[in-house]
């Protein structure tokens, strides 16, 4: 019982972290102590009263940068996941339900996309667009992310399509779209919810990885680029790297904890965290 | 009952056709990768020559570079030239290192051993952590130890390598001087330890869960019960009866993960300033050398597919039930 209670407490904590993150991202301009670009006289200052988490090499307040960085992290995390879902779910539904040539084509293309492990294809796409922006990163991650959703949904549809409720709907004269959208899709809700949680964490980590490699959004402070700058200065000032890494870690962990708990709840052992996508 | 000669022949035929089918699929995927990389690199709007030389470059120089890179030809011609470069194995000439006289494939094959070495070492680290941990979790299922280990795996997956990497470098190389500083450029086993650990950590987390599930599955099989009933000691049951069977799916996943590690290596190589495919790719990106970027991406994709194929075929060889199920069906 103790383990279960602890598990629930961790889940609630993770949910709290995610809510706090969303609030932080929304309210960053109002709660940040400084302007993100304002440079003070103190360079690489240690955490103190005027700068709670210290300053970077340009005298910018690290806490402010992290607060604003949550906007990029969440925008990319949610944006890339939602766009991947918008592309992948319809393709997966059609592929699983129709079979035949549609299935072969969708699965073939997704297999090619899967042949670029992790963030490789996203790196290539961001490189080609020449100006890494938040939107480009979202598009690049979705261009690879849809394939996972399509495969997941296809597999589920294959299981569902011969169930009685589908056969009955078909007998009652329901069309393909109606069966897919009104009958099959609602039954996939729990699977999709679990995967959504893992996917947001994975996209967030992927964005951080891209930013760390210098391929993330350039116009806004992001946790990955702060970590990259901080890592170079680690010996003289470990604060920037430590705090920005902590922000990434806690956020990704929270999304994964939520996904893990939901998966246990809905008993879907086949779903796994896809966090390796952005993993270094 | 021994299978008859006819049975065996039929099974061999099915196995052969499965292998053939798998080869055809692999060839199609390789063609797909080839096309996708070309489409992404060449057909996306934007002028590579302009991005290499900059906005201020004189028009004649731009035109010369465009001609040199073949950008003034039609897309179809460009694809033909690119396919020819892949076919002859050169993958083109790197624009940024024109004077060195090397082809992209020479650069890739020079970098590859470093990345392979890192990925292999990472797999080793992951196995060394995951195997004992996974078995322990399965044996102590739903006890505090199991919960704690599973919680640790969640933490391991979420920990970005580019965060713990610098932390470990600082602790072991700068403070404690136990390992050579990556910045010093020392090569050797010691310099591989930290990168392999960082890269292997996330994999070990996933693998632990896999080993646990797989061992739990096998432990419920009748032959394990039978072994226990015969009075065989538990440790022997685990090693001889459970692990041998539980590891088959784990090995498959490991094979696939090895290929996936190649992309994780990009970040790890940057953190530890190691040479390798990732470093080559990032160098190519920094100087906007399209041939290097294209070639490296293509090779990582090809390696992934090749490892996939080998694992699938091995799996077929290890587990004859796959072929048998086809004959039955």
Coordinates of C-alpha atoms in Angstrom, one line a residue:
Chain A
X1 CA 0.0 0.0 0.0
X2 CA 2.9 2.3 0.8
X3 CA 4.2 2.1 -2.7
X4 CA 0.8 2.9 -4.2
X5 CA 0.4 5.9 -1.9
X6 CA 3.9 7.1 -2.8
X7 CA 3.1 6.6 -6.5
X8 CA 0.0 8.7 -6.2
X9 CA 1.9 11.4 -4.4
X10 CA 4.6 11.5 -7.1
X11 CA 1.9 11.7 -9.8
X12 CA 0.2 14.6 -8.1
X13 CA 3.5 16.3 -7.7
X14 CA 4.3 15.8 -11.4
X15 CA 0.9 17.2 -12.3
X16 CA 1.6 20.2 -10.1
X17 CA 5.0 20.7 -11.8
X18 CA 3.3 20.7 -15.3
X19 CA 0.6 23.1 -14.1
X20 CA 3.2 25.4 -12.6
X21 CA 5.2 25.2 -15.9
X22 CA 2.2 26.2 -17.9
X23 CA 1.5 29.1 -15.6
X24 CA 5.1 30.2 -15.7
X25 CA 5.1 30.2 -19.5
X26 CA 1.9 32.2 -19.7
X27 CA 2.9 34.7 -17.0
X28 CA 6.7 34.9 -17.7
X29 CA 6.7 38.7 -18.6
X30 CA 4.9 39.5 -15.3
X31 CA 6.7 37.3 -12.9
X32 CA 10.2 37.5 -14.2
X33 CA 12.3 39.8 -12.1
X34 CA 14.1 41.4 -15.1
X35 CA 13.7 41.9 -18.8
X36 CA 15.1 38.8 -20.6
X37 CA 17.6 40.9 -22.6
X38 CA 18.5 43.4 -19.9
X39 CA 22.2 43.2 -19.0
X40 CA 23.4 44.1 -15.5
X41 CA 26.9 45.0 -14.4
X42 CA 27.4 41.6 -12.6
X43 CA 28.8 38.9 -14.9
X44 CA 28.6 35.3 -13.9
X45 CA 27.4 36.2 -10.5
X46 CA 26.6 33.5 -8.0
X47 CA 23.1 33.1 -6.8
X48 CA 22.2 35.9 -4.3
X49 CA 19.5 38.3 -3.3
X50 CA 19.5 40.4 -6.4
X51 CA 19.8 37.5 -8.8
X52 CA 18.3 34.4 -7.2
X53 CA 19.9 32.0 -9.6
X54 CA 22.9 34.2 -10.6
X55 CA 23.8 35.8 -13.9
X56 CA 25.3 34.6 -17.2
X57 CA 28.4 35.9 -19.0
X58 CA 26.5 38.8 -20.4
X59 CA 25.1 39.9 -17.0
X60 CA 21.6 38.6 -17.8
X61 CA 19.5 37.2 -14.9
X62 CA 19.4 33.4 -15.1
X63 CA 16.1 33.0 -13.4
X64 CA 14.5 35.4 -16.0
X65 CA 16.0 33.5 -18.8
X66 CA 14.8 30.2 -17.4
X67 CA 11.3 31.6 -16.9
X68 CA 11.2 32.8 -20.5
X69 CA 12.8 29.6 -21.7
X70 CA 9.7 27.7 -20.4
X71 CA 7.8 29.4 -23.2
X72 CA 9.9 27.9 -25.9
X73 CA 10.0 24.5 -24.1
X74 CA 6.3 24.2 -23.7
X75 CA 5.4 25.8 -27.1
X76 CA 7.6 23.3 -28.9
X77 CA 6.6 20.4 -26.5
X78 CA 2.9 20.9 -27.0
X79 CA 3.1 22.3 -30.5
X80 CA 5.2 19.5 -32.0
X81 CA 3.1 16.9 -30.3
X82 CA -0.3 18.3 -31.4
X83 CA 0.9 18.8 -35.0
X84 CA 2.3 15.3 -35.1
X85 CA -1.0 14.0 -33.8
X86 CA -2.9 16.0 -36.3
X87 CA -0.9 14.4 -39.1
X88 CA -0.3 11.0 -37.7
X89 CA -3.7 10.0 -36.2
X90 CA -5.8 10.4 -39.4
X91 CA -3.1 8.6 -41.4
X92 CA -3.0 5.8 -38.8
X93 CA -6.8 5.5 -38.7
X94 CA -7.0 5.2 -42.5
X95 CA -4.0 2.9 -42.8
X96 CA -5.4 0.5 -40.2
X97 CA -9.0 0.6 -41.4
X98 CA -8.5 0.6 -45.1
X99 CA -5.5 -1.6 -45.4
X100 CA -4.2 -2.4 -48.9
X101 CA -2.4 0.3 -50.8
X102 CA -3.1 3.1 -48.4
X103 CA -1.7 1.0 -45.6
X104 CA 1.4 0.0 -47.6
X105 CA 2.1 3.6 -48.5
X106 CA 1.7 5.1 -45.1
X107 CA 3.6 2.4 -43.4
X108 CA 6.3 2.5 -46.0
X109 CA 6.9 6.2 -45.6
X110 CA 6.8 5.9 -41.8
X111 CA 9.4 3.2 -42.0
X112 CA 11.7 5.5 -44.0
X113 CA 11.1 8.2 -41.5
X114 CA 11.9 5.7 -38.7
X115 CA 15.2 5.0 -40.4
X116 CA 16.5 8.3 -39.2
X117 CA 16.9 7.6 -35.5
X118 CA 16.2 10.2 -32.9
X119 CA 16.5 13.8 -33.9
X120 CA 18.6 13.2 -37.0
X121 CA 15.9 14.1 -39.5
X122 CA 15.0 17.1 -37.4
X123 CA 18.6 18.2 -37.4
X124 CA 18.6 17.9 -41.2
X125 CA 15.4 19.8 -41.6
X126 CA 16.4 22.7 -39.3
X127 CA 19.7 22.9 -41.1
X128 CA 18.0 23.2 -44.4
X129 CA 15.6 25.9 -43.3
X130 CA 18.7 28.0 -42.5
X131 CA 17.1 30.1 -39.8
X132 CA 16.2 27.9 -36.8
X133 CA 13.1 29.5 -35.3
X134 CA 10.5 28.1 -32.9
X135 CA 8.2 27.4 -35.7
X136 CA 10.8 25.6 -37.8
X137 CA 11.7 23.4 -34.8
X138 CA 8.0 22.5 -34.3
X139 CA 7.7 21.6 -38.0
X140 CA 10.9 19.6 -38.0
X141 CA 9.9 17.6 -35.0
X142 CA 6.4 17.0 -36.3
X143 CA 7.8 15.9 -39.7
X144 CA 9.3 13.0 -37.9
X145 CA 6.9 12.7 -35.0
X146 CA 3.8 11.9 -37.1
X147 CA 5.2 8.4 -38.0
X148 CA 5.1 7.2 -34.4
X149 CA 1.5 8.3 -34.0
X150 CA 0.4 6.7 -37.3
X151 CA 1.9 3.4 -36.3
X152 CA 0.4 3.5 -32.8
X153 CA -3.1 4.3 -34.1
X154 CA -2.8 1.8 -36.9
X155 CA -2.0 -1.0 -34.5
X156 CA -5.0 0.0 -32.3
X157 CA -7.3 0.2 -35.2
X158 CA -6.3 -3.3 -36.4
X159 CA -7.4 -4.6 -33.0
X160 CA -10.6 -2.6 -32.9
X161 CA -11.9 -2.8 -36.5
X162 CA -13.4 -6.3 -36.1
X163 CA -15.0 -5.6 -32.7
X164 CA -18.8 -6.0 -32.5
X165 CA -19.5 -2.3 -32.1
X166 CA -17.7 -1.5 -35.4
X167 CA -19.4 -4.3 -37.2
X168 CA -22.8 -3.1 -35.9
X169 CA -22.1 0.5 -36.9
X170 CA -21.1 -0.8 -40.4
X171 CA -24.3 -2.8 -40.6
X172 CA -26.3 0.2 -39.6
X173 CA -24.9 1.9 -42.6
X174 CA -22.3 4.2 -41.1
X175 CA -19.6 5.4 -43.5
X176 CA -15.8 5.1 -43.0
X177 CA -15.3 8.6 -41.6
X178 CA -18.2 8.2 -39.2
X179 CA -16.9 4.8 -38.0
X180 CA -13.4 6.1 -37.6
X181 CA -14.2 9.4 -35.9
X182 CA -17.3 8.6 -33.9
X183 CA -16.8 4.9 -33.0
X184 CA -13.1 3.9 -33.1
X185 CA -11.4 7.1 -32.2
X186 CA -13.2 7.6 -28.8
X187 CA -12.1 4.1 -27.9
X188 CA -8.4 5.0 -28.4
X189 CA -8.7 8.0 -26.1
X190 CA -6.8 6.4 -23.2
X191 CA -4.0 5.1 -25.4
X192 CA -3.6 8.5 -27.0
X193 CA -3.7 10.3 -23.7
X194 CA -0.9 8.2 -22.3
X195 CA 1.2 8.6 -25.5
X196 CA 0.5 12.4 -25.5
X197 CA 2.2 12.7 -22.1
X198 CA 5.3 10.8 -23.2
X199 CA 5.4 12.6 -26.5
X200 CA 5.3 16.1 -24.9
X201 CA 8.3 15.2 -22.7
X202 CA 10.1 13.7 -25.7
X203 CA 9.5 16.8 -27.9
X204 CA 10.6 19.1 -25.0
X205 CA 13.9 17.1 -24.7
X206 CA 14.3 17.1 -28.5
X207 CA 14.0 20.9 -28.6
X208 CA 16.6 21.1 -25.8
X209 CA 18.9 18.8 -27.7
X210 CA 18.5 20.9 -30.9
X211 CA 19.1 24.1 -29.0
X212 CA 22.2 22.5 -27.3
X213 CA 23.5 21.7 -30.7
X214 CA 22.9 25.3 -31.8
X215 CA 20.0 24.4 -34.0
X216 CA 17.2 25.5 -31.7
X217 CA 15.2 28.8 -31.8
X218 CA 17.6 31.7 -31.9
X219 CA 15.3 34.6 -31.2
X220 CA 14.2 33.5 -27.7
X221 CA 16.1 32.2 -24.7
X222 CA 15.8 28.4 -24.6
X223 CA 16.9 25.9 -21.9
X224 CA 19.1 23.9 -24.3
X225 CA 21.0 26.9 -25.5
X226 CA 21.5 28.2 -22.0
X227 CA 22.8 24.8 -21.0
X228 CA 25.1 24.8 -24.0
X229 CA 26.5 28.2 -23.0
X230 CA 26.6 27.1 -19.4
X231 CA 28.5 23.9 -20.1
X232 CA 31.3 25.9 -21.7
X233 CA 31.6 28.0 -18.6
X234 CA 31.1 25.2 -16.1
X235 CA 34.5 25.5 -14.4
X236 CA 34.1 29.2 -13.5
X237 CA 30.3 29.3 -13.1
X238 CA 28.4 26.0 -12.8
X239 CA 25.0 27.7 -12.1
X240 CA 23.7 28.3 -15.6
X241 CA 24.3 24.7 -16.7
X242 CA 23.1 23.2 -13.5
X243 CA 19.8 25.2 -13.3
X244 CA 18.9 25.0 -17.0
X245 CA 19.6 21.2 -17.0
X246 CA 17.5 20.9 -13.9
X247 CA 14.6 22.7 -15.6
X248 CA 14.8 20.3 -18.6
X249 CA 15.1 17.3 -16.4
X250 CA 12.3 18.1 -14.0
X251 CA 9.9 19.0 -16.8
X252 CA 10.6 15.9 -18.9
X253 CA 10.5 13.7 -15.8
X254 CA 7.1 15.2 -14.8
X255 CA 5.6 14.4 -18.2
X256 CA 7.0 10.9 -18.1
X257 CA 5.7 10.3 -14.6
X258 CA 2.3 11.3 -15.7
X259 CA 2.4 9.1 -18.7
X260 CA 3.7 6.2 -16.7
X261 CA 1.0 6.5 -14.1
X262 CA -1.7 6.8 -16.7
X263 CA -0.4 3.8 -18.5
X264 CA -0.5 1.7 -15.4
X265 CA -4.0 3.0 -14.8
X266 CA -5.2 2.1 -18.2
X267 CA -3.0 -1.1 -18.3
X268 CA -1.3 -0.5 -21.6
X269 CA 2.2 -2.0 -21.1
X270 CA 3.0 -1.7 -24.8
X271 CA 3.3 2.1 -24.7
X272 CA 6.8 3.2 -23.9
X273 CA 8.4 6.6 -23.3
X274 CA 9.9 7.9 -26.6
X275 CA 12.2 10.2 -24.8
X276 CA 15.2 8.7 -26.4
X277 CA 14.5 10.9 -29.4
X278 CA 16.2 13.8 -27.9
X279 CA 18.6 12.0 -25.8
X280 CA 22.3 12.8 -25.7
Chain B
X1 CA 8.3 -36.3 -33.1
X2 CA 11.0 -35.6 -35.6
X3 CA 10.0 -33.4 -38.5
X4 CA 9.9 -35.2 -41.9
X5 CA 12.1 -34.3 -44.8
X6 CA 9.1 -32.7 -46.5
X7 CA 8.3 -30.6 -43.4
X8 CA 11.9 -29.4 -43.2
X9 CA 11.9 -28.5 -46.9
X10 CA 8.7 -26.6 -46.6
X11 CA 10.0 -24.7 -43.6
X12 CA 13.2 -23.9 -45.4
X13 CA 11.1 -22.6 -48.3
X14 CA 9.0 -20.4 -46.0
X15 CA 12.2 -19.1 -44.3
X16 CA 13.7 -18.4 -47.6
X17 CA 10.7 -16.5 -48.8
X18 CA 10.5 -14.5 -45.6
X19 CA 14.2 -13.6 -45.9
X20 CA 13.6 -12.6 -49.5
X21 CA 10.6 -10.5 -48.6
X22 CA 12.6 -8.8 -45.9
X23 CA 15.4 -8.0 -48.4
X24 CA 13.0 -6.5 -50.8
X25 CA 11.5 -4.3 -48.1
X26 CA 14.9 -3.2 -47.0
X27 CA 15.8 -2.3 -50.6
X28 CA 12.6 -0.2 -50.8
X29 CA 13.4 1.5 -47.5
X30 CA 16.9 2.3 -48.6
X31 CA 15.5 3.8 -51.8
X32 CA 13.1 5.8 -49.7
X33 CA 15.9 7.1 -47.5
X34 CA 17.9 8.1 -50.6
X35 CA 14.9 10.0 -52.0
X36 CA 14.0 11.6 -48.7
X37 CA 17.5 12.9 -48.0
X38 CA 17.6 14.3 -51.6
X39 CA 14.2 15.9 -51.3
X40 CA 15.0 17.5 -48.0
X41 CA 18.5 18.8 -48.9
X42 CA 18.0 19.8 -52.5
X43 CA 14.3 20.3 -53.2
X44 CA 13.5 22.5 -50.2
X45 CA 13.3 26.2 -51.3
X46 CA 16.5 28.2 -50.5
X47 CA 19.8 28.6 -52.2
X48 CA 22.7 26.6 -50.7
X49 CA 25.2 28.7 -52.6
X50 CA 23.8 31.9 -51.1
X51 CA 23.7 30.4 -47.6
X52 CA 27.4 29.3 -48.0
X53 CA 28.8 32.6 -49.4
X54 CA 26.4 35.0 -47.7
X55 CA 24.1 37.8 -49.0
X56 CA 27.0 40.0 -49.9
X57 CA 28.7 37.6 -52.3
X58 CA 29.3 38.8 -55.9
X59 CA 27.0 37.3 -58.5
X60 CA 29.7 35.6 -60.5
X61 CA 31.1 33.8 -57.5
X62 CA 27.6 32.7 -56.6
X63 CA 27.1 31.4 -60.1
X64 CA 30.4 29.6 -60.1
X65 CA 29.6 27.8 -56.8
X66 CA 26.1 27.0 -58.0
X67 CA 27.7 25.4 -61.1
X68 CA 30.3 23.6 -59.0
X69 CA 27.5 22.2 -56.8
X70 CA 25.4 21.3 -59.7
X71 CA 22.6 23.6 -58.6
X72 CA 22.2 25.1 -62.0
X73 CA 21.0 21.8 -63.4
X74 CA 17.4 20.4 -63.3
X75 CA 16.3 18.5 -60.2
X76 CA 16.2 15.3 -62.1
X77 CA 19.8 15.8 -63.3
X78 CA 20.8 16.6 -59.8
X79 CA 19.1 13.5 -58.5
X80 CA 20.9 11.4 -61.1
X81 CA 24.3 12.9 -60.2
X82 CA 23.5 12.3 -56.5
X83 CA 22.5 8.7 -57.1
X84 CA 25.6 8.2 -59.1
X85 CA 27.7 9.5 -56.2
X86 CA 26.0 7.1 -53.9
X87 CA 26.4 4.2 -56.3
X88 CA 30.1 4.8 -56.8
X89 CA 30.4 5.0 -53.0
X90 CA 32.0 8.5 -52.9
X91 CA 29.0 10.4 -51.7
X92 CA 30.4 13.5 -53.4
X93 CA 33.2 15.8 -52.5
X94 CA 33.0 18.0 -49.5
X95 CA 32.8 21.7 -50.5
X96 CA 34.5 22.9 -47.3
X97 CA 37.6 20.6 -47.6
X98 CA 38.1 20.8 -51.4
X99 CA 41.8 21.0 -51.0
X100 CA 42.2 17.9 -49.0
X101 CA 41.1 15.7 -51.9
X102 CA 39.0 13.5 -49.8
X103 CA 35.5 12.2 -50.6
X104 CA 32.6 12.4 -48.2
X105 CA 32.6 8.7 -47.8
X106 CA 36.3 8.7 -46.8
X107 CA 35.5 11.3 -44.1
X108 CA 32.5 9.2 -43.0
X109 CA 34.4 6.0 -42.7
X110 CA 37.2 7.8 -40.9
X111 CA 34.7 9.0 -38.3
X112 CA 32.6 5.9 -38.1
X113 CA 34.9 3.7 -35.9
X114 CA 34.8 6.4 -33.1
X115 CA 31.0 6.5 -33.1
X116 CA 30.7 2.7 -33.3
X117 CA 33.1 2.3 -30.4
X118 CA 31.1 4.7 -28.3
X119 CA 27.8 3.1 -29.2
X120 CA 29.1 -0.4 -28.4
X121 CA 30.5 0.8 -25.1
X122 CA 27.2 2.4 -24.3
X123 CA 25.4 -0.8 -25.0
X124 CA 27.8 -2.6 -22.7
X125 CA 27.2 -0.1 -19.9
X126 CA 23.4 -0.4 -20.4
X127 CA 23.5 -4.2 -20.3
X128 CA 25.7 -4.2 -17.2
X129 CA 23.2 -2.0 -15.4
X130 CA 20.0 -3.3 -16.8
X131 CA 20.5 -7.1 -16.6
X132 CA 21.1 -7.4 -12.8
X133 CA 18.6 -4.6 -12.0
X134 CA 15.9 -6.0 -14.3
X135 CA 16.2 -9.6 -12.9
X136 CA 16.2 -8.2 -9.3
X137 CA 13.0 -6.2 -10.0
X138 CA 11.3 -9.3 -11.5
X139 CA 12.3 -11.5 -8.5
X140 CA 11.2 -8.9 -6.0
X141 CA 8.1 -7.9 -8.0
X142 CA 5.9 -5.1 -6.4
X143 CA 8.3 -5.0 -3.4
X144 CA 9.8 -1.6 -2.4
X145 CA 13.1 -2.5 -4.2
X146 CA 11.1 -3.0 -7.4
X147 CA 9.3 0.3 -7.0
X148 CA 12.5 2.1 -6.2
X149 CA 14.4 0.6 -9.2
X150 CA 11.5 1.5 -11.6
X151 CA 11.5 5.0 -10.2
X152 CA 15.2 5.3 -10.9
X153 CA 14.7 4.2 -14.5
X154 CA 12.1 7.0 -15.0
X155 CA 14.8 9.4 -13.7
X156 CA 17.4 7.9 -16.0
X157 CA 15.3 8.3 -19.1
X158 CA 14.5 12.0 -18.3
X159 CA 18.1 13.0 -17.6
X160 CA 19.5 14.7 -20.6
X161 CA 23.0 13.5 -21.5
X162 CA 24.1 17.0 -22.3
X163 CA 23.3 17.9 -18.7
X164 CA 24.9 15.0 -16.8
X165 CA 27.8 15.0 -19.2
X166 CA 29.2 18.4 -18.2
X167 CA 28.5 17.6 -14.5
X168 CA 30.4 14.3 -14.7
X169 CA 33.3 16.0 -16.6
X170 CA 33.5 18.6 -13.9
X171 CA 33.4 16.0 -11.1
X172 CA 35.7 13.3 -12.5
X173 CA 38.0 15.2 -14.8
X174 CA 38.3 18.7 -13.4
X175 CA 37.9 18.2 -9.6
X176 CA 39.0 14.7 -8.9
X177 CA 41.4 14.2 -11.8
X178 CA 40.4 10.6 -12.0
X179 CA 39.8 10.6 -15.8
X180 CA 41.4 12.6 -18.6
X181 CA 39.8 15.9 -19.4
X182 CA 38.0 15.6 -22.8
X183 CA 39.5 19.0 -23.7
X184 CA 43.0 17.5 -23.5
X185 CA 42.3 15.3 -26.5
X186 CA 43.6 12.1 -24.8
X187 CA 42.2 9.0 -26.5
X188 CA 41.8 5.5 -25.1
X189 CA 39.6 3.5 -22.8
X190 CA 39.6 6.0 -20.0
X191 CA 38.3 8.7 -22.3
X192 CA 35.5 6.4 -23.4
X193 CA 34.2 5.7 -19.9
X194 CA 32.1 8.9 -19.2
X195 CA 30.7 9.2 -22.7
X196 CA 29.7 5.6 -22.7
X197 CA 28.1 6.0 -19.3
X198 CA 26.1 9.1 -20.4
X199 CA 25.0 7.5 -23.6
X200 CA 24.2 4.2 -22.0
X201 CA 22.2 5.6 -19.1
X202 CA 18.9 6.2 -20.9
X203 CA 19.2 2.9 -22.7
X204 CA 19.8 1.1 -19.4
X205 CA 16.7 2.6 -18.0
X206 CA 14.5 1.3 -20.8
X207 CA 16.4 -2.0 -20.9
X208 CA 15.8 -2.6 -17.2
X209 CA 12.1 -2.4 -17.7
X210 CA 12.3 -4.7 -20.7
X211 CA 14.4 -7.3 -18.8
X212 CA 11.9 -7.1 -15.9
X213 CA 8.9 -7.7 -18.1
X214 CA 10.5 -10.4 -20.1
X215 CA 11.8 -12.3 -17.0
X216 CA 8.3 -12.0 -15.4
X217 CA 6.8 -13.5 -18.6
X218 CA 9.1 -16.4 -18.7
X219 CA 8.9 -17.1 -15.0
X220 CA 5.2 -17.9 -15.4
X221 CA 6.0 -20.6 -18.1
X222 CA 5.3 -24.2 -17.2
X223 CA 8.9 -25.3 -17.8
X224 CA 10.1 -22.9 -15.1
X225 CA 7.6 -24.4 -12.7
X226 CA 8.8 -27.8 -13.8
X227 CA 12.4 -26.9 -13.1
X228 CA 11.5 -25.6 -9.7
X229 CA 9.4 -28.7 -9.0
X230 CA 12.5 -30.8 -9.8
X231 CA 14.2 -29.1 -6.9
X232 CA 16.7 -27.1 -9.0
X233 CA 18.1 -24.2 -6.9
X234 CA 16.4 -20.8 -7.7
X235 CA 19.7 -19.2 -8.9
X236 CA 20.2 -22.0 -11.4
X237 CA 16.6 -21.8 -12.5
X238 CA 17.0 -18.1 -13.2
X239 CA 20.3 -18.4 -15.0
X240 CA 19.7 -21.6 -17.0
X241 CA 16.0 -21.6 -17.6
X242 CA 14.6 -18.1 -17.3
X243 CA 17.4 -15.8 -18.5
X244 CA 18.2 -17.8 -21.6
X245 CA 14.6 -17.4 -22.9
X246 CA 13.9 -14.0 -21.4
X247 CA 16.9 -12.5 -23.3
X248 CA 15.7 -13.3 -26.8
X249 CA 13.4 -10.2 -27.0
X250 CA 15.8 -8.2 -25.1
X251 CA 18.6 -8.9 -27.6
X252 CA 16.3 -7.9 -30.4
X253 CA 15.6 -4.5 -28.8
X254 CA 19.2 -4.1 -28.0
X255 CA 20.1 -4.5 -31.7
X256 CA 17.7 -1.8 -32.7
X257 CA 18.8 0.5 -29.9
X258 CA 22.4 0.2 -31.0
X259 CA 21.4 1.8 -34.3
X260 CA 19.4 4.4 -32.5
X261 CA 22.4 5.2 -30.3
X262 CA 24.1 6.6 -33.4
X263 CA 21.9 9.7 -33.2
X264 CA 22.3 10.0 -29.4
X265 CA 26.0 9.9 -30.1
X266 CA 25.7 13.3 -32.0
X267 CA 25.0 15.1 -28.7
X268 CA 27.4 13.0 -26.6
X269 CA 30.2 13.6 -29.0
X270 CA 29.6 17.3 -28.8
X271 CA 29.6 17.2 -25.0
X272 CA 32.8 15.2 -24.8
X273 CA 34.5 16.8 -27.8
X274 CA 35.0 13.4 -29.4
X275 CA 35.5 12.7 -33.0
X276 CA 32.8 10.7 -34.8
X277 CA 29.8 10.8 -37.1
X278 CA 28.0 13.4 -35.0
X279 CA 31.0 15.7 -34.9
X280 CA 31.4 15.4 -38.6
X281 CA 27.7 16.2 -39.1
X282 CA 27.9 19.2 -36.9
X283 CA 31.1 20.4 -38.6
X284 CA 29.3 20.1 -41.9
X285 CA 26.4 22.1 -40.5
X286 CA 28.6 24.8 -39.2
X287 CA 30.3 25.4 -42.5
X288 CA 27.1 24.7 -44.4
X289 CA 28.7 21.8 -46.4
X290 CA 25.7 20.2 -47.9
X291 CA 27.7 17.2 -49.2
X292 CA 28.9 16.3 -45.7
X293 CA 25.5 16.8 -44.1
X294 CA 23.8 14.8 -46.8
X295 CA 26.3 12.0 -46.7
X296 CA 26.5 11.6 -43.0
X297 CA 22.7 11.5 -42.6
X298 CA 22.4 9.0 -45.4
X299 CA 25.0 6.7 -43.9
X300 CA 23.4 6.8 -40.4
X301 CA 20.0 6.0 -42.0
X302 CA 21.7 3.1 -44.0
X303 CA 23.4 1.7 -40.9
X304 CA 20.1 1.8 -39.0
X305 CA 18.4 -0.2 -41.7
X306 CA 21.3 -2.6 -42.0
X307 CA 21.4 -3.3 -38.3
X308 CA 17.6 -3.7 -38.4
X309 CA 17.9 -6.3 -41.1
X310 CA 20.6 -8.2 -39.4
X311 CA 18.6 -8.3 -36.1
X312 CA 15.5 -9.5 -37.9
X313 CA 17.4 -12.2 -39.7
X314 CA 19.1 -13.3 -36.5
X315 CA 15.8 -13.4 -34.8
X316 CA 14.5 -15.6 -37.5
X317 CA 17.4 -17.9 -37.0
X318 CA 17.2 -17.9 -33.2
X319 CA 13.4 -18.4 -33.0
X320 CA 12.3 -21.0 -35.6
X321 CA 8.8 -20.7 -34.3
X322 CA 8.4 -17.6 -36.5
X323 CA 8.9 -19.6 -39.7
X324 CA 6.9 -22.5 -38.3
X325 CA 3.9 -20.3 -37.5
X326 CA 3.9 -19.3 -41.2
X327 CA 3.9 -22.9 -42.4
X328 CA 1.1 -23.7 -40.0
X329 CA -0.9 -20.6 -41.0

